[in-house]
PDB file of C-alpha atoms in Angstrom:
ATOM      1  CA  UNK A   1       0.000   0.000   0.000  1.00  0.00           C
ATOM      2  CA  UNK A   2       1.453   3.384  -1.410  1.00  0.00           C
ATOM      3  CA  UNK A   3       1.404   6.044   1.942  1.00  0.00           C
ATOM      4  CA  UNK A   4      -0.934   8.857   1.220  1.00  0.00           C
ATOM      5  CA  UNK A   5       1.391  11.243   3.413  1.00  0.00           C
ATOM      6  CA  UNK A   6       2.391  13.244   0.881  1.00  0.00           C
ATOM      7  CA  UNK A   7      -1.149  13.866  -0.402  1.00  0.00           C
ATOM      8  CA  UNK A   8      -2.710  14.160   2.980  1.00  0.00           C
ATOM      9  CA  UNK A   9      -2.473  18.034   3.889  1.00  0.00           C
ATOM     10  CA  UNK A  10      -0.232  20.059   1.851  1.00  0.00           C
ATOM     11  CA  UNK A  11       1.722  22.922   3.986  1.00  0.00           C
ATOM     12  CA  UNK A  12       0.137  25.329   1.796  1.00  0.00           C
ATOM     13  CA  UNK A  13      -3.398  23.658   3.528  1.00  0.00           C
ATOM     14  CA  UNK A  14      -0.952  23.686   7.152  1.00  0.00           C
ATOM     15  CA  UNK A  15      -0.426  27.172   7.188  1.00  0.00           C
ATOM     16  CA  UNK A  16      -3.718  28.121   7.370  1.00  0.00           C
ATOM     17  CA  UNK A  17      -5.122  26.008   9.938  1.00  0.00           C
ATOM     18  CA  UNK A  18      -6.290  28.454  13.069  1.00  0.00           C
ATOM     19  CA  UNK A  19      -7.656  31.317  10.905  1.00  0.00           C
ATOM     20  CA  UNK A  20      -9.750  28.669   9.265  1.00  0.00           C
ATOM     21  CA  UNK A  21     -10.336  26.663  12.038  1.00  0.00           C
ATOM     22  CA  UNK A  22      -9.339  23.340  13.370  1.00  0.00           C
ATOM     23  CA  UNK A  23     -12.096  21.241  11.975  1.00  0.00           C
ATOM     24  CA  UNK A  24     -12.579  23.053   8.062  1.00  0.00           C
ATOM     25  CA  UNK A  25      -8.634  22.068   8.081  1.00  0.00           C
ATOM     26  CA  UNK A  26      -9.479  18.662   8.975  1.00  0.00           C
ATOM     27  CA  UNK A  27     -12.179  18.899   6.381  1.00  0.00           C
ATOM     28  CA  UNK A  28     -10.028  19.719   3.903  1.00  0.00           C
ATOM     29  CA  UNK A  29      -7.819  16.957   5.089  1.00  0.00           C
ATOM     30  CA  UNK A  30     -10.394  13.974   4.395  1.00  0.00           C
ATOM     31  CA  UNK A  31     -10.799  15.185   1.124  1.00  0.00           C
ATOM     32  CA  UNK A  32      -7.163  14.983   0.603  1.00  0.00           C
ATOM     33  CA  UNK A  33      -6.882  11.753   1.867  1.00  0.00           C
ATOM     34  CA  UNK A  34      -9.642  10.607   0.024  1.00  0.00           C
ATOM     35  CA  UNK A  35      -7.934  11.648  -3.118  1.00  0.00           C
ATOM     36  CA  UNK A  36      -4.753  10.063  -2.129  1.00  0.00           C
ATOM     37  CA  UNK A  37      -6.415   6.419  -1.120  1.00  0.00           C
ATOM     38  CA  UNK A  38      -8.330   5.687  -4.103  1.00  0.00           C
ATOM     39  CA  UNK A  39      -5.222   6.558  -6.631  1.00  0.00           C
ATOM     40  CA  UNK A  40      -3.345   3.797  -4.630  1.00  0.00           C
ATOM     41  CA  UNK A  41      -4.726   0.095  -6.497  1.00  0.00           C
ATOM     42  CA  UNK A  42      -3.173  -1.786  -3.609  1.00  0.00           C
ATOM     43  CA  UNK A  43      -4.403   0.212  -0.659  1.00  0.00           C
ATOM     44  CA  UNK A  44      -8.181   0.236  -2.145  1.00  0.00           C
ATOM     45  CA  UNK A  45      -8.076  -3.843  -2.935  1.00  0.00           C
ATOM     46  CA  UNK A  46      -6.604  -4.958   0.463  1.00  0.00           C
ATOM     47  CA  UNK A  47      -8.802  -2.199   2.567  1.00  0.00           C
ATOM     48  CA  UNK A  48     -11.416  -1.467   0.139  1.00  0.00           C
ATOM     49  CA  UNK A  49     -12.615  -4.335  -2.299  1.00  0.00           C
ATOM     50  CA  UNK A  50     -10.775  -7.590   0.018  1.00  0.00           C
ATOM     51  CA  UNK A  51     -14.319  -8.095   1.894  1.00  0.00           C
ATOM     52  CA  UNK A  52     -16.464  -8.030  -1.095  1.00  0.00           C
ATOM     53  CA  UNK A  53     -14.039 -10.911  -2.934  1.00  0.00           C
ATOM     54  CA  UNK A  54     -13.888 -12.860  -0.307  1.00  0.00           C
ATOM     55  CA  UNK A  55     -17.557 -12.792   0.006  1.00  0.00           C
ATOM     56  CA  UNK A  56     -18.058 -13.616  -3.277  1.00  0.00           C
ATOM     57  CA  UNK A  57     -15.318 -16.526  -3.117  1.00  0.00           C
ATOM     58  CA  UNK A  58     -17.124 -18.040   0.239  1.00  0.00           C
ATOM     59  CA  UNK A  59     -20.565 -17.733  -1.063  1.00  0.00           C
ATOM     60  CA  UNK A  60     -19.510 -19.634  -4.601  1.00  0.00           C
ATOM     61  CA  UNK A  61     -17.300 -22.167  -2.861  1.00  0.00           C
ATOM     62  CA  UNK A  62     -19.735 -23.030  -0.045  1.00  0.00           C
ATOM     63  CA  UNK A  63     -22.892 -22.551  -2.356  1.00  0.00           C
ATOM     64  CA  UNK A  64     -22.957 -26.207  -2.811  1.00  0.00           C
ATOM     65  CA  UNK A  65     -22.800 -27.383   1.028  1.00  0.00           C
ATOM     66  CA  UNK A  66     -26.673 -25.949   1.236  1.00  0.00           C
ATOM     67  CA  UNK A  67     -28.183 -24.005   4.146  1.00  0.00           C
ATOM     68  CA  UNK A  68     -26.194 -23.415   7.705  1.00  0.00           C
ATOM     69  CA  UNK A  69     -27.870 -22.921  10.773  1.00  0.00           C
ATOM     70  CA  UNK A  70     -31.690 -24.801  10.206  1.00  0.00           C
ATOM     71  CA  UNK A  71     -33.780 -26.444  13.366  1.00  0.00           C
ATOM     72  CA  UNK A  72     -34.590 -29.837  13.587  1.00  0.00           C
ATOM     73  CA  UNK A  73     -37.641 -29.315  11.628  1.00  0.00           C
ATOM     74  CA  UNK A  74     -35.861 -28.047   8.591  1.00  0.00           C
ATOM     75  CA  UNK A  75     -36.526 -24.415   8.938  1.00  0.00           C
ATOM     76  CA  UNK A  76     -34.719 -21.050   9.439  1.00  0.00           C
ATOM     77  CA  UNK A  77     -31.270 -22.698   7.454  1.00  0.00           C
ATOM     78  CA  UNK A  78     -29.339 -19.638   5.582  1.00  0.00           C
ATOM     79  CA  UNK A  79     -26.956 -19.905   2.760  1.00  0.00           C
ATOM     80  CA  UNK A  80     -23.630 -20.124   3.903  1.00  0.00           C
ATOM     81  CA  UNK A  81     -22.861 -16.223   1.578  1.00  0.00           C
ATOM     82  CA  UNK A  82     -25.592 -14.952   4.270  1.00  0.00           C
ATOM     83  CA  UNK A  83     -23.381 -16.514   7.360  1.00  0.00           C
ATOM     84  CA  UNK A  84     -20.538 -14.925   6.169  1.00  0.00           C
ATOM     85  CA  UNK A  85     -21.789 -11.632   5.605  1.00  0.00           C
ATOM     86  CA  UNK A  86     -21.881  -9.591   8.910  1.00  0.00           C
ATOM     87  CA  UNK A  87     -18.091 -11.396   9.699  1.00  0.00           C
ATOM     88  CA  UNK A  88     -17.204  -9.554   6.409  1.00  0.00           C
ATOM     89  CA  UNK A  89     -18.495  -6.408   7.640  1.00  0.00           C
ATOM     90  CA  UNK A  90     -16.592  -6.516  11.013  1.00  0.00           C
ATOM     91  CA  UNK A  91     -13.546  -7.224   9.103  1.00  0.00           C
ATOM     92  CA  UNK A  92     -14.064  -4.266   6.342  1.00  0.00           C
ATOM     93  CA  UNK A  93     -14.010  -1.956   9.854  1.00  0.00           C
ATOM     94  CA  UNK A  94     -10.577  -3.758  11.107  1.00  0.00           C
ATOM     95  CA  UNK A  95      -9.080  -3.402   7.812  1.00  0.00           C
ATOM     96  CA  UNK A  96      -9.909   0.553   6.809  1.00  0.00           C
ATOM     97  CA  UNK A  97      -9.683   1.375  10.585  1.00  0.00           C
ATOM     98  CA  UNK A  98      -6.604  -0.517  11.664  1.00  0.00           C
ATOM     99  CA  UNK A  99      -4.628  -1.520   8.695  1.00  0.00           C
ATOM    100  CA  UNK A 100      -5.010   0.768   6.697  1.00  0.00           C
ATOM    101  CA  UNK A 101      -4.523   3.490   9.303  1.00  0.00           C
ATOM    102  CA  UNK A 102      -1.504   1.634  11.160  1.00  0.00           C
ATOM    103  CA  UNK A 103       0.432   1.132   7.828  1.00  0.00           C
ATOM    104  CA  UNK A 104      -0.307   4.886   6.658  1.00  0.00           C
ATOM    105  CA  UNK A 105       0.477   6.679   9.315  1.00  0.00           C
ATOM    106  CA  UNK A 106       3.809   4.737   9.950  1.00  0.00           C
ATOM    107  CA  UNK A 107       4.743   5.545   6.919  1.00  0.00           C
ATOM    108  CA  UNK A 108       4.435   8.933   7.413  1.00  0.00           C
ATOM    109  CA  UNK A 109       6.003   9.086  10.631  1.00  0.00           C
ATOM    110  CA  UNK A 110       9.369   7.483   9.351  1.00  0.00           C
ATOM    111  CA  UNK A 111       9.129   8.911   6.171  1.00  0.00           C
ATOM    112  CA  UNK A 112       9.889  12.304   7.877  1.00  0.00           C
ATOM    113  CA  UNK A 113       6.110  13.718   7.148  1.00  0.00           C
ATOM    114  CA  UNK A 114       4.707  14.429  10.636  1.00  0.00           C
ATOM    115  CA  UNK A 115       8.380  16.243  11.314  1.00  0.00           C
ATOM    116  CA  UNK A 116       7.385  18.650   8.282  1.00  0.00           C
ATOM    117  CA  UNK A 117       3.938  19.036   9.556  1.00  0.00           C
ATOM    118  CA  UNK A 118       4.827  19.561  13.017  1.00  0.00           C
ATOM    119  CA  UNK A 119       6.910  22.860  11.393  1.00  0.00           C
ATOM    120  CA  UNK A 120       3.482  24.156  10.166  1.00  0.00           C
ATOM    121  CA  UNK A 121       0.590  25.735  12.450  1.00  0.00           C
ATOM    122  CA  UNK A 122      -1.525  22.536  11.631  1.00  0.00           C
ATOM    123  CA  UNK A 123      -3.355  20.979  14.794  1.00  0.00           C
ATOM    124  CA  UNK A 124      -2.516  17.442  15.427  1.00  0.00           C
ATOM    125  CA  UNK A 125      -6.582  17.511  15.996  1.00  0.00           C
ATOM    126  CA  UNK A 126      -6.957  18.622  12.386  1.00  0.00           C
ATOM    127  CA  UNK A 127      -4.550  15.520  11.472  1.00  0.00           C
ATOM    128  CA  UNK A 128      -6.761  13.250  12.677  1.00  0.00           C
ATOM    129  CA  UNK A 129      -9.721  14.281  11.829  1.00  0.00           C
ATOM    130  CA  UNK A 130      -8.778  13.532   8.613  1.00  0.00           C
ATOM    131  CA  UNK A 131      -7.753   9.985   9.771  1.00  0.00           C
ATOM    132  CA  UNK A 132     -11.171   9.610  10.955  1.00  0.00           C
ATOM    133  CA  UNK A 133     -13.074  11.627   8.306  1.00  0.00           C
ATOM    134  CA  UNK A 134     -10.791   8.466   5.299  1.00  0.00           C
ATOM    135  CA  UNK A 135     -12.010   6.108   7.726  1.00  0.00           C
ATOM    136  CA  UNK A 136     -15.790   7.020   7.946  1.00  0.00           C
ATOM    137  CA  UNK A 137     -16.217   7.657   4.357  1.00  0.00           C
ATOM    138  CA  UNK A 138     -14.900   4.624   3.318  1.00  0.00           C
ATOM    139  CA  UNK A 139     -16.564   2.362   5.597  1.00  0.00           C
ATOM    140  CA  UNK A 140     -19.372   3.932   4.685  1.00  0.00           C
ATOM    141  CA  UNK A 141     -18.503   3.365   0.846  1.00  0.00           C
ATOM    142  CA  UNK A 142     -17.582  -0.167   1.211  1.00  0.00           C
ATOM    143  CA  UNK A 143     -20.490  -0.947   3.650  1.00  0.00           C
ATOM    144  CA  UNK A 144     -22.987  -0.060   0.490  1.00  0.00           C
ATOM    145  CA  UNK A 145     -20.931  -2.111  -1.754  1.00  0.00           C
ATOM    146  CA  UNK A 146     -21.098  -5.137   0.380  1.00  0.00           C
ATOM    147  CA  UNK A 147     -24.594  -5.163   0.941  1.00  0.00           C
ATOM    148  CA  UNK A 148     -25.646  -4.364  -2.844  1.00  0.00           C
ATOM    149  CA  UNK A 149     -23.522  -6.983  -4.095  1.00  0.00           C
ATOM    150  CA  UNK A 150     -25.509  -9.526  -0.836  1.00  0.00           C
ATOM    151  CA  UNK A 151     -28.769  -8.900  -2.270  1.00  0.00           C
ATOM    152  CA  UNK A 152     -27.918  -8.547  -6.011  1.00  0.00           C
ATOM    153  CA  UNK A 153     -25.394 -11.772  -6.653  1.00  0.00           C
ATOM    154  CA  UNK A 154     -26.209 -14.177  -3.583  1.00  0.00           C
ATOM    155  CA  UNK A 155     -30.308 -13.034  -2.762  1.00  0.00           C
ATOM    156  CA  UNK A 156     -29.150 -12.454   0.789  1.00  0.00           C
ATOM    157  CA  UNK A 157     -32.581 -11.058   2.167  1.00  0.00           C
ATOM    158  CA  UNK A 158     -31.283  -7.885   4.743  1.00  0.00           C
ATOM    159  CA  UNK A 159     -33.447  -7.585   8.174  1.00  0.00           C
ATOM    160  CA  UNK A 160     -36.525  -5.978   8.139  1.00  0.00           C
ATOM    161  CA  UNK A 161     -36.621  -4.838  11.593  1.00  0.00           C
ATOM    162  CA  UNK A 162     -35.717  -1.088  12.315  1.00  0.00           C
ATOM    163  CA  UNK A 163     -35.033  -1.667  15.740  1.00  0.00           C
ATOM    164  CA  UNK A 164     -32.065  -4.585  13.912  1.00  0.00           C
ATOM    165  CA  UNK A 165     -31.334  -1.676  11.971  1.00  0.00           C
ATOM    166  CA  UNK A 166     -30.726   0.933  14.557  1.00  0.00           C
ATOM    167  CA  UNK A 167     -28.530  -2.349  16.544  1.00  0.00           C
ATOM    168  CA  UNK A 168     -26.713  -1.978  13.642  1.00  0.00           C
ATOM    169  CA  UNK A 169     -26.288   1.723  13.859  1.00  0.00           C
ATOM    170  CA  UNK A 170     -24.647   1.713  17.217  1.00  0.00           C
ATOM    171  CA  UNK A 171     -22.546  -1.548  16.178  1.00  0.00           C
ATOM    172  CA  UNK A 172     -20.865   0.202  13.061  1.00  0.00           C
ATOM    173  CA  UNK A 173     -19.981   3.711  14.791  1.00  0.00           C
ATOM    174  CA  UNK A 174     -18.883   2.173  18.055  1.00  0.00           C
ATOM    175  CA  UNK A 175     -16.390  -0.315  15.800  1.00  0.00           C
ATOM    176  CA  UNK A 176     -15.458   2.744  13.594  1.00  0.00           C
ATOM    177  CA  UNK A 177     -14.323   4.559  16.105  1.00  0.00           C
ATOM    178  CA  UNK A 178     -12.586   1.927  18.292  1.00  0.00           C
ATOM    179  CA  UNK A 179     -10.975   0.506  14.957  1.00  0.00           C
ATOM    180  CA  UNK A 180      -9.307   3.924  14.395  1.00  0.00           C
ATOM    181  CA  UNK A 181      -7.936   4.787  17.528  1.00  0.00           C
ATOM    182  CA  UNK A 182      -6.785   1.000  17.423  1.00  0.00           C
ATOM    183  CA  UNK A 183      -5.253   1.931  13.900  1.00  0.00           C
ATOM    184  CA  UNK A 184      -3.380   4.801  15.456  1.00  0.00           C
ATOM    185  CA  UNK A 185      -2.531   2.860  18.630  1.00  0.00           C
ATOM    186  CA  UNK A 186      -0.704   0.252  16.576  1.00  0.00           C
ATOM    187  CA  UNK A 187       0.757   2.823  14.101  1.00  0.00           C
ATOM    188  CA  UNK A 188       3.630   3.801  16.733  1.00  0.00           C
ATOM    189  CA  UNK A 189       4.356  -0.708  16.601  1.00  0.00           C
ATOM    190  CA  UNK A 190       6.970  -0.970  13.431  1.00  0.00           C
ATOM    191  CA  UNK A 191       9.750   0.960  13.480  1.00  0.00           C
ATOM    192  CA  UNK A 192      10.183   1.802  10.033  1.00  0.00           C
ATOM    193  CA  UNK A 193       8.019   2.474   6.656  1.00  0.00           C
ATOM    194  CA  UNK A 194       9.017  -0.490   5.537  1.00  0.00           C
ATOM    195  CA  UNK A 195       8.362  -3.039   8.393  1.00  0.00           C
ATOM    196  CA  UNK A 196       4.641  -1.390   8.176  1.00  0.00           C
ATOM    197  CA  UNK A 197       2.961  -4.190   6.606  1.00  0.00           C
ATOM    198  CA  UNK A 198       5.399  -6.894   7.622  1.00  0.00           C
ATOM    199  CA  UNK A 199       3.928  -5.637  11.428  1.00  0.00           C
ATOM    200  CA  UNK A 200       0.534  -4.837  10.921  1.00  0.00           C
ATOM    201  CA  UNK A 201      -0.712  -7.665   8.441  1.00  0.00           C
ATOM    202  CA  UNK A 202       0.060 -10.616  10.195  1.00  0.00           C
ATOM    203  CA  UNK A 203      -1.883  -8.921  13.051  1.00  0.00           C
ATOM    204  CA  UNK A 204      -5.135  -8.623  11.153  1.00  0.00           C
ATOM    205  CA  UNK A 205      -5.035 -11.774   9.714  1.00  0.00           C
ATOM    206  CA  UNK A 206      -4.389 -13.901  12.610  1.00  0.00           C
ATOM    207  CA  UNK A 207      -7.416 -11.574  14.249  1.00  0.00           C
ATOM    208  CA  UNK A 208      -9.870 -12.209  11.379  1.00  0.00           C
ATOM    209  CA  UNK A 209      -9.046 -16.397  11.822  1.00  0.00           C
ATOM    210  CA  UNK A 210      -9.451 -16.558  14.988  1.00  0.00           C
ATOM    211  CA  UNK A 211     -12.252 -14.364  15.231  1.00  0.00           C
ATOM    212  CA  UNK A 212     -15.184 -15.920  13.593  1.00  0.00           C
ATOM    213  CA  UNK A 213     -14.549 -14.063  10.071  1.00  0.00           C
ATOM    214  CA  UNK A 214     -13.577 -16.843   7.840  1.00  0.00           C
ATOM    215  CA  UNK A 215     -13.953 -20.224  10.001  1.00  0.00           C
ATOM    216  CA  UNK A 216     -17.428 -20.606  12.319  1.00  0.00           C
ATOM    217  CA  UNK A 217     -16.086 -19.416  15.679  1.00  0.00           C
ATOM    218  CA  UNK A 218     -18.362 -22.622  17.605  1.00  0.00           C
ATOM    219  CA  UNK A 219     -15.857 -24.909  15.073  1.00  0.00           C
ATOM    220  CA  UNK A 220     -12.439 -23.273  16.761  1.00  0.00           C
ATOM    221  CA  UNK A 221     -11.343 -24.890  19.926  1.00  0.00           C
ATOM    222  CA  UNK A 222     -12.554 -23.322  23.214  1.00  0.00           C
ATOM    223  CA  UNK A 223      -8.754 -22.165  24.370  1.00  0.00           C
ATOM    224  CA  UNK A 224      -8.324 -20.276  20.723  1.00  0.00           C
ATOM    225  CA  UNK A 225     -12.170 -18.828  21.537  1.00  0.00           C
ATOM    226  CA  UNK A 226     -10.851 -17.270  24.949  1.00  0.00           C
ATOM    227  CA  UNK A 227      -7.820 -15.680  23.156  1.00  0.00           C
ATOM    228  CA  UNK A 228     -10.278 -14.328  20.438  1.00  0.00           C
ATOM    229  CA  UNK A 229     -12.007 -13.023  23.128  1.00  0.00           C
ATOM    230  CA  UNK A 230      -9.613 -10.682  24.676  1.00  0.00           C
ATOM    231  CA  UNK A 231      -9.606  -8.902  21.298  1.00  0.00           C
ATOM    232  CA  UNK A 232     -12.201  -6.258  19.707  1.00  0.00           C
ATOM    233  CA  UNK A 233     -13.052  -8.388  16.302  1.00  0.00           C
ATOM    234  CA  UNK A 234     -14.830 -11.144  18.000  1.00  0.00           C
ATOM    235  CA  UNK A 235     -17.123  -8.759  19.559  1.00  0.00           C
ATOM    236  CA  UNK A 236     -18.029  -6.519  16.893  1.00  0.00           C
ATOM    237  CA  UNK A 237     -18.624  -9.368  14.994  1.00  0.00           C
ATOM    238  CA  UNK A 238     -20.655 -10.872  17.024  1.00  0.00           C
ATOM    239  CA  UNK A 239     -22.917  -7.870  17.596  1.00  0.00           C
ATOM    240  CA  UNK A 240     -22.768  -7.975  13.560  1.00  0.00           C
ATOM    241  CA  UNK A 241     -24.537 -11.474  13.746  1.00  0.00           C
ATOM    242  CA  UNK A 242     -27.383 -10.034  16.082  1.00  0.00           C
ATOM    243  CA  UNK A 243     -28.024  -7.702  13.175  1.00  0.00           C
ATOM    244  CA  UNK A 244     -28.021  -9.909   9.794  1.00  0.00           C
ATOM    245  CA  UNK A 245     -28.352 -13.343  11.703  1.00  0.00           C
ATOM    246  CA  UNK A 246     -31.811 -15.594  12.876  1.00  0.00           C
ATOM    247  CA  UNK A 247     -32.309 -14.807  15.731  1.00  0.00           C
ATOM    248  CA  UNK A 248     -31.953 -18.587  16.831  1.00  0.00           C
ATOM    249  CA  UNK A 249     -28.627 -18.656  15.881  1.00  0.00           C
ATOM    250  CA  UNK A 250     -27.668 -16.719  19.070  1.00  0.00           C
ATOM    251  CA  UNK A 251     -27.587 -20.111  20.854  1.00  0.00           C
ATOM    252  CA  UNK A 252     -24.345 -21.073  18.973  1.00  0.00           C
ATOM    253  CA  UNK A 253     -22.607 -17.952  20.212  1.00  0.00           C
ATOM    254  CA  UNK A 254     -20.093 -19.031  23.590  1.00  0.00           C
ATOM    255  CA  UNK A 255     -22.489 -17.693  26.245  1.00  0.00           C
ATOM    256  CA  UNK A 256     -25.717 -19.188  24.409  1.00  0.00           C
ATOM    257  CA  UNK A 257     -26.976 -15.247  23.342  1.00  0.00           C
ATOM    258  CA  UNK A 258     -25.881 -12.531  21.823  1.00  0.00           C
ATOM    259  CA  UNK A 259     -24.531 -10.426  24.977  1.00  0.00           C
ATOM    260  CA  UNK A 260     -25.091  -6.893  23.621  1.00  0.00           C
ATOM    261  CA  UNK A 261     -24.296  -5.769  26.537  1.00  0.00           C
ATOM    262  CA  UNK A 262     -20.928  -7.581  26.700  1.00  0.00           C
ATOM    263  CA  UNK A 263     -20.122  -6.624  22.840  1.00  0.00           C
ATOM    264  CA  UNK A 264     -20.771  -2.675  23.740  1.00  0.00           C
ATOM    265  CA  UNK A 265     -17.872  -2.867  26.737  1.00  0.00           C
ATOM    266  CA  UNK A 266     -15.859  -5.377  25.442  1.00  0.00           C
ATOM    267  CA  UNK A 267     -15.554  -2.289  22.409  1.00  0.00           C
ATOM    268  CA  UNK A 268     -15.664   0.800  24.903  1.00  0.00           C
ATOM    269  CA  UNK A 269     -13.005  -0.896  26.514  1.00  0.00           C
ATOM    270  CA  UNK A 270     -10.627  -1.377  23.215  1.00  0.00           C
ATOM    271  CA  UNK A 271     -11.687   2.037  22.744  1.00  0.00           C
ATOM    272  CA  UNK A 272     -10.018   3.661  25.441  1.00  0.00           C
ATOM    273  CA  UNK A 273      -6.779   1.607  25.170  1.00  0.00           C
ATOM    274  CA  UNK A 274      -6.462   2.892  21.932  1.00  0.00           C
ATOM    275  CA  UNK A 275      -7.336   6.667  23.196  1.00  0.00           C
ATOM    276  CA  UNK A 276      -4.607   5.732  26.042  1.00  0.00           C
ATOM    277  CA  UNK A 277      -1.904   4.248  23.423  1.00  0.00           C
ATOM    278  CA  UNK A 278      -2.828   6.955  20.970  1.00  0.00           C
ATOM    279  CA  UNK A 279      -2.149   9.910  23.742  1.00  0.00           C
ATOM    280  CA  UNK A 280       0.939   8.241  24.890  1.00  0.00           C
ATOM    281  CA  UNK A 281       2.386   7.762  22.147  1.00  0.00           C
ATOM    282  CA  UNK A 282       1.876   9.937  19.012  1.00  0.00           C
ATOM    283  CA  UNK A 283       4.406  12.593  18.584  1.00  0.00           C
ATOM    284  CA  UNK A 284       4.087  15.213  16.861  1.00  0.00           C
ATOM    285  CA  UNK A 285       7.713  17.101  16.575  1.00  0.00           C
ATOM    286  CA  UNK A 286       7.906  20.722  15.530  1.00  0.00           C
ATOM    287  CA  UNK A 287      10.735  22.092  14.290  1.00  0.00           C
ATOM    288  CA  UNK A 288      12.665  24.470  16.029  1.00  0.00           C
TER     289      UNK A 288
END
């Protein structure tokens, strides 16, 4: 993935910042950023497009295994594309929110571009609003894409309930926000631009097997379910199976139900680490 430092806010942008205001500079900055991510092929397949392919790979490959999830009489089964869906949803959050975040902003650290910033009047504030602003549109972008292509190539029929829908509401901000102050937390890990990915990726992928994104998590083996469960991914996609999921399948989660309640602070919690990590650790260096 291509760093979209050099895009992100131009010094002429920097110079700017308190007569216009902290948050029309960080504005300005998730437009720039915007820009910058989807002129970078690898960044938008990895971050952007992986979920939808590997949607569309589980839902062909598994097509012919029939329906998951039916009671003894036969009824309430789902196709296995409709399992897989709200795990891919969680995971398009982890990747634009962590990954892509983590990698980026390394990058810019080592590459010397928060050291030029730091020389400008630019808020770190405004900095990561930007951060945030990337992370919410594209979520957002990649969200629509992943439910249009459900319905269109696999007939996955969405919930009809709006109080499912405002679940789901609650679900996807809460993980947005705790993804990207994860993203930043993890950012200050490698110690170069180019151990970025070699860090990071390894991390999300282990995270997304573990976590009930590609395998069943009642199939992994209860001491590999308690590790999962120390980390933010199971959770969120848990609380992502409340939303698209019978509600009967609830009994194969660990404690029998979906735990709402235990998904919200289980992602409050991984929240404020990442506030914590994120305080303690950015640095933003002016120049003298």
């Amino acid at each position: 993935m291509n760093s979209t430092a050099q895009h992100s806010v131009t010094p002429s942008h920097a110079t700017n910042a308190r007569p216009r205001g902290i948050l029309r500079v960080g504005l300005d900055a998730t437009g720039q950023e915007l820009r910058a991510y989807f002129r970078t092929p690898d960044t938008v397949f990895f971050t952007f497009l992986f979920p939808v392919l590997l949607l569309g790979i589980f839902g062909v490959a598994f097509e012919s295994s029939g329906d998951v999830g039916a009671r003894p009489d036969g009824s309430g089964g789902i196709s296995m594309a409709a399992y897989y869906l709200p795990g891919m949803i969680a995971a398009g959050l982890l990747l634009t929110g962590v990954q892509n975040l983590a990698v980026d902003i390394a990058r810019e650290k080592s590459e010397g571009w928060l050291r030029r910033l730091g020389g400008t009047p630019m808020s770190p504030v405004s900095y990561f609003i930007g951060k945030a602003g990337l992370v919410l549109v594209t979520s957002l972008a990649q969200l629509a894409l992943l439910l249009v292509f459900a319905v269109v190539v696999f007939g996955i029929a969405l919930p009809d309930d709006p109080e499912r829908w405002l679940r789901f509401a609650w679900l996807f901000l809460l993980g947005i926000m705790t993804m990207t102050l994860l993203g930043i937390a993890l950012s200050a890990a490698p110690r170069s631009s180019r151990s970025a990915t070699a860090v990071v990726l390894p991390i999300v992928l282990i995270l997304q097997f573990i976590s009930g994104v590609y395998l069943q998590f009642s199939m992994l083996p209860e001491w590999l379910q308690n590790i999962a469960s120390l980390f933010p991914l199971k959770w969120l996609g848990q609380g992502m199976r409340s939303v698209f999921l019978p509600e009967h399948f609830a009994g194969a989660e660990t404690g029998g139900d979906w735990d709402l309640w235990l998904v919200a602070a289980n992602l409050v919690g991984w929240l404020v680490v990442g506030l914590v990590i994120s305080l303690l650790t950015f640095r933003w260096v002016r120049r003298s």
